[in-house]
Amino acid sequence: FACAQQELLPCQSLPKNLLFQLLGLSIATLSTVTHYGLHFTLISDISLESNSYRVIHHAAFYFGICLSMTLILAALLSSAATVRESQCLTAMGFFCFALAFCGLIPAACWRYTHSTEVEDSVMDVYDLVYEEVRRNASSFRRHELTAIHEAFLCCGKRSPFGDTANVERKTCLSSQVRDAGQDCLQEIQYFLKKHMDFVSTLLGITIGFTVYGMILTSFLWFSIHFSSNLDRKGKYILR
């Protein structure tokens, strides 16, 4: 029984570690898309220094990359610890999972306590650009507004000041002007809400797997520890 248990433990743990690596790669991919995606880079380049979006944009990218690297490292350490039956590597894997967990909890709390901050900051950017174009028809701002309309496939907004037809005619695609387009504030809010819902789902899944990783590495550490005390540590072949 000892031989069978010792032989099957690496085989059962490696697929689970592969899941952690895939999860880390998924987080890195989402962070890269969020940072370098057309919609997000466009708003980040246009936003003013006083707007909080640029800070959130960069912070989310670096947090996601660090989190993905931590999860991948934890999975690799756990795999090596399982194969080599090393308590030291197991403890390091547990530390990486715990470090990821300590970063995920504040991120999840921030997501739910500042649920509309990202949406509000992006819509503030659009409002600023739109109103500047409406007031003085700046060619530089007009180019930025046109780029936003093309990226989000929308056209203009409902303004209490009126006189928006001229702005929309100059900054919207011809098909959007003919079809009356889509209100940009609503389109931006819908796009960001869908993206943030996906981020929240991935955060929840990652927290669950991180807790599972801590439990798994703890069990592995105790298993190696007691196997060592019972003189069952070593390489076994099941015949």
Coordinates of C-alpha atoms in Angstrom, one line a residue:
F1 CA 0.0 0.0 0.0
A2 CA 2.8 2.4 0.8
C3 CA 4.4 1.7 -2.6
A4 CA 1.2 2.3 -4.4
Q5 CA 0.5 5.5 -2.5
Q6 CA 4.0 6.8 -3.2
E7 CA 3.8 6.0 -6.9
L8 CA 0.4 7.4 -7.6
L9 CA 0.8 10.7 -5.7
P10 CA 2.9 12.4 -8.5
C11 CA 0.6 11.2 -11.2
Q12 CA -2.5 12.6 -9.4
S13 CA -0.9 15.9 -8.5
L14 CA 0.7 16.8 -11.9
P15 CA -2.7 17.3 -13.8
K16 CA -3.8 19.6 -10.9
N17 CA -0.6 21.6 -11.2
L18 CA -1.2 21.9 -14.9
L19 CA -4.6 23.5 -14.1
F20 CA -2.8 26.1 -12.0
Q21 CA -0.4 26.9 -14.9
L22 CA -3.3 27.3 -17.3
L23 CA -5.1 29.6 -14.9
G24 CA -1.9 31.7 -14.6
L25 CA -1.7 31.9 -18.4
S26 CA -5.3 32.9 -18.6
I27 CA -4.7 35.8 -16.1
A28 CA -1.7 36.9 -18.0
T29 CA -3.6 36.8 -21.3
L30 CA -6.5 38.8 -19.9
S31 CA -4.1 41.4 -18.4
T32 CA -2.3 41.8 -21.7
V33 CA -5.6 42.2 -23.6
T34 CA -6.8 44.7 -21.0
H35 CA -3.6 46.7 -21.2
Y36 CA -2.9 46.6 -25.0
G37 CA -6.4 46.3 -26.3
L38 CA -7.6 49.0 -28.7
H39 CA -10.5 50.3 -26.5
F40 CA -8.4 50.5 -23.3
T41 CA -5.2 52.0 -24.8
L42 CA -7.3 54.6 -26.6
I43 CA -9.0 55.8 -23.5
S44 CA -5.7 55.7 -21.5
D45 CA -3.9 57.9 -24.1
I46 CA -6.7 60.4 -24.1
S47 CA -7.4 60.6 -20.4
L48 CA -5.9 63.5 -18.4
E49 CA -3.5 63.2 -15.5
S50 CA -6.3 64.1 -13.0
N51 CA -8.4 61.2 -14.3
S52 CA -8.0 57.9 -12.3
Y53 CA -8.4 55.6 -15.3
R54 CA -4.7 55.7 -16.4
V55 CA -3.5 54.7 -12.9
I56 CA -6.1 51.8 -12.8
H57 CA -5.1 50.8 -16.3
H58 CA -1.4 50.3 -15.5
A59 CA -2.0 48.9 -12.0
A60 CA -4.4 46.2 -13.3
F61 CA -1.8 45.1 -15.8
Y62 CA 1.1 44.8 -13.4
F63 CA -1.0 43.1 -10.8
G64 CA -2.3 40.6 -13.3
I65 CA 1.2 39.8 -14.6
C66 CA 2.6 39.4 -11.0
L67 CA -0.3 37.2 -10.0
S68 CA 0.0 34.9 -13.1
M69 CA 3.8 34.5 -12.5
T70 CA 3.1 33.7 -8.8
L71 CA 0.6 31.0 -9.7
I72 CA 2.8 29.5 -12.4
L73 CA 5.7 29.4 -10.0
A74 CA 3.6 27.8 -7.3
A75 CA 2.4 25.1 -9.7
L76 CA 6.0 24.4 -10.8
L77 CA 7.3 24.2 -7.2
S78 CA 4.4 21.9 -6.3
S79 CA 5.2 19.6 -9.2
A80 CA 8.9 19.5 -8.3
A81 CA 8.1 18.9 -4.7
T82 CA 5.8 16.0 -5.6
V83 CA 8.4 14.4 -7.8
R84 CA 11.4 14.9 -5.5
E85 CA 9.4 14.6 -2.2
S86 CA 10.9 17.8 -0.9
Q87 CA 9.4 19.5 2.1
C88 CA 11.3 22.7 1.3
L89 CA 9.9 23.0 -2.2
T90 CA 6.4 22.2 -0.9
A91 CA 6.7 25.0 1.7
M92 CA 7.8 27.4 -1.0
G93 CA 4.8 26.3 -3.2
F94 CA 2.5 27.0 -0.2
F95 CA 4.1 30.4 0.3
C96 CA 3.4 31.3 -3.4
F97 CA -0.2 30.3 -3.1
A98 CA -0.6 32.2 0.1
L99 CA 1.1 35.3 -1.5
A100 CA -1.4 35.1 -4.4
F101 CA -4.3 34.7 -2.0
C102 CA -3.2 37.8 0.0
G103 CA -3.2 39.8 -3.3
L104 CA -6.5 38.5 -4.6
I105 CA -8.5 39.3 -1.5
P106 CA -7.8 43.1 -1.7
A107 CA -8.3 43.0 -5.5
A108 CA -11.7 41.4 -5.1
C109 CA -12.7 43.8 -2.3
W110 CA -11.7 46.8 -4.5
R111 CA -13.7 45.4 -7.4
Y112 CA -16.9 45.3 -5.3
T113 CA -16.4 48.5 -3.3
H114 CA -15.4 50.5 -6.5
S115 CA -17.7 48.7 -8.9
T116 CA -18.4 51.8 -11.0
E117 CA -15.2 53.7 -10.8
V118 CA -13.7 52.3 -14.0
E119 CA -16.9 53.0 -15.9
D120 CA -17.3 56.5 -14.5
S121 CA -13.7 57.4 -15.3
V122 CA -14.0 56.2 -18.9
M123 CA -17.3 58.1 -19.4
D124 CA -15.7 61.2 -17.9
V125 CA -13.0 61.0 -20.6
Y126 CA -15.6 60.7 -23.3
D127 CA -17.6 63.6 -21.9
L128 CA -14.5 65.8 -21.8
V129 CA -13.5 65.1 -25.4
Y130 CA -17.1 65.4 -26.7
E131 CA -17.8 68.8 -25.0
E132 CA -14.5 70.2 -26.2
V133 CA -15.3 69.3 -29.7
R134 CA -18.8 70.7 -29.4
R135 CA -17.5 74.0 -28.1
N136 CA -14.6 74.8 -30.4
A137 CA -14.3 71.9 -32.9
S138 CA -10.6 71.4 -32.1
S139 CA -9.1 69.2 -34.9
F140 CA -7.0 67.3 -32.3
R141 CA -9.9 66.5 -30.1
R142 CA -12.1 65.8 -33.1
H143 CA -9.6 63.1 -34.2
E144 CA -9.7 61.5 -30.7
L145 CA -13.5 61.6 -30.7
T146 CA -13.7 60.0 -34.1
A147 CA -11.3 57.2 -32.9
I148 CA -13.6 56.5 -29.9
H149 CA -16.6 56.3 -32.1
E150 CA -14.9 53.9 -34.5
A151 CA -13.5 51.7 -31.6
F152 CA -16.8 51.4 -29.7
L153 CA -19.0 51.5 -32.8
C154 CA -21.2 54.3 -31.4
C155 CA -22.1 57.8 -32.3
G156 CA -22.5 60.8 -30.0
K157 CA -24.6 61.1 -26.9
R158 CA -27.8 62.7 -25.7
S159 CA -26.7 66.2 -24.5
P160 CA -28.9 68.6 -22.5
F161 CA -27.2 71.5 -24.4
G162 CA -28.5 70.4 -27.7
D163 CA -26.6 71.2 -31.0
T164 CA -25.0 67.7 -31.3
A165 CA -25.9 66.9 -34.9
N166 CA -23.0 68.9 -36.2
V167 CA -20.5 67.1 -33.9
E168 CA -21.9 63.7 -34.8
R169 CA -21.8 64.5 -38.5
K170 CA -18.1 65.3 -38.3
T171 CA -16.9 62.5 -36.0
C172 CA -19.2 59.5 -36.7
L173 CA -19.0 57.0 -39.6
S174 CA -21.5 57.7 -42.4
S175 CA -23.5 54.6 -41.7
Q176 CA -23.8 55.5 -38.0
V177 CA -25.0 59.0 -38.9
R178 CA -27.6 57.6 -41.3
D179 CA -28.9 55.1 -38.8
A180 CA -28.7 57.6 -35.9
G181 CA -25.9 55.5 -34.3
Q182 CA -25.8 54.3 -30.7
D183 CA -25.4 56.4 -27.6
C184 CA -21.7 56.2 -26.7
L185 CA -22.2 56.5 -23.0
Q186 CA -24.5 53.5 -23.0
E187 CA -22.2 51.5 -25.3
I188 CA -19.1 52.3 -23.2
Q189 CA -20.9 51.3 -20.0
Y190 CA -22.1 48.0 -21.6
F191 CA -18.7 47.1 -22.9
L192 CA -16.9 47.8 -19.6
K193 CA -19.6 46.1 -17.5
K194 CA -19.3 42.9 -19.6
H195 CA -15.5 43.0 -19.3
M196 CA -15.5 43.7 -15.6
D197 CA -18.0 40.8 -15.1
F198 CA -15.5 38.5 -16.8
V199 CA -12.7 39.8 -14.6
S200 CA -14.8 39.3 -11.5
T201 CA -15.6 35.7 -12.5
L202 CA -11.9 35.0 -13.1
L203 CA -11.0 36.5 -9.7
G204 CA -13.5 34.3 -8.0
I205 CA -12.2 31.1 -9.8
T206 CA -8.6 32.1 -9.0
I207 CA -9.4 32.6 -5.3
G208 CA -11.1 29.2 -5.1
F209 CA -8.2 27.5 -6.8
T210 CA -5.6 29.3 -4.7
V211 CA -7.3 28.1 -1.5
Y212 CA -7.4 24.6 -3.0
G213 CA -3.7 25.0 -3.8
M214 CA -2.8 25.9 -0.2
I215 CA -4.8 22.9 1.1
L216 CA -3.1 20.6 -1.5
T217 CA 0.4 21.7 -0.7
S218 CA -0.3 21.4 3.1
F219 CA -1.5 17.9 2.6
L220 CA 1.5 17.1 0.4
W221 CA 3.9 18.6 3.1
F222 CA 2.4 16.4 5.8
S223 CA 2.4 13.4 3.6
I224 CA 6.1 13.8 2.8
H225 CA 6.8 14.5 6.5
F226 CA 5.1 11.4 7.8
S227 CA 6.4 9.2 5.0
S228 CA 9.9 10.3 5.9
N229 CA 9.4 9.5 9.6
L230 CA 8.1 6.0 8.7
D231 CA 11.1 5.3 6.5
R232 CA 9.0 5.1 3.3
K233 CA 10.7 8.0 1.5
G234 CA 12.4 7.0 -1.8
K235 CA 11.8 5.8 -5.2
Y236 CA 9.3 2.9 -5.5
I237 CA 8.3 0.8 -8.4
L238 CA 4.8 -0.8 -8.3
R239 CA 5.0 -4.4 -9.7

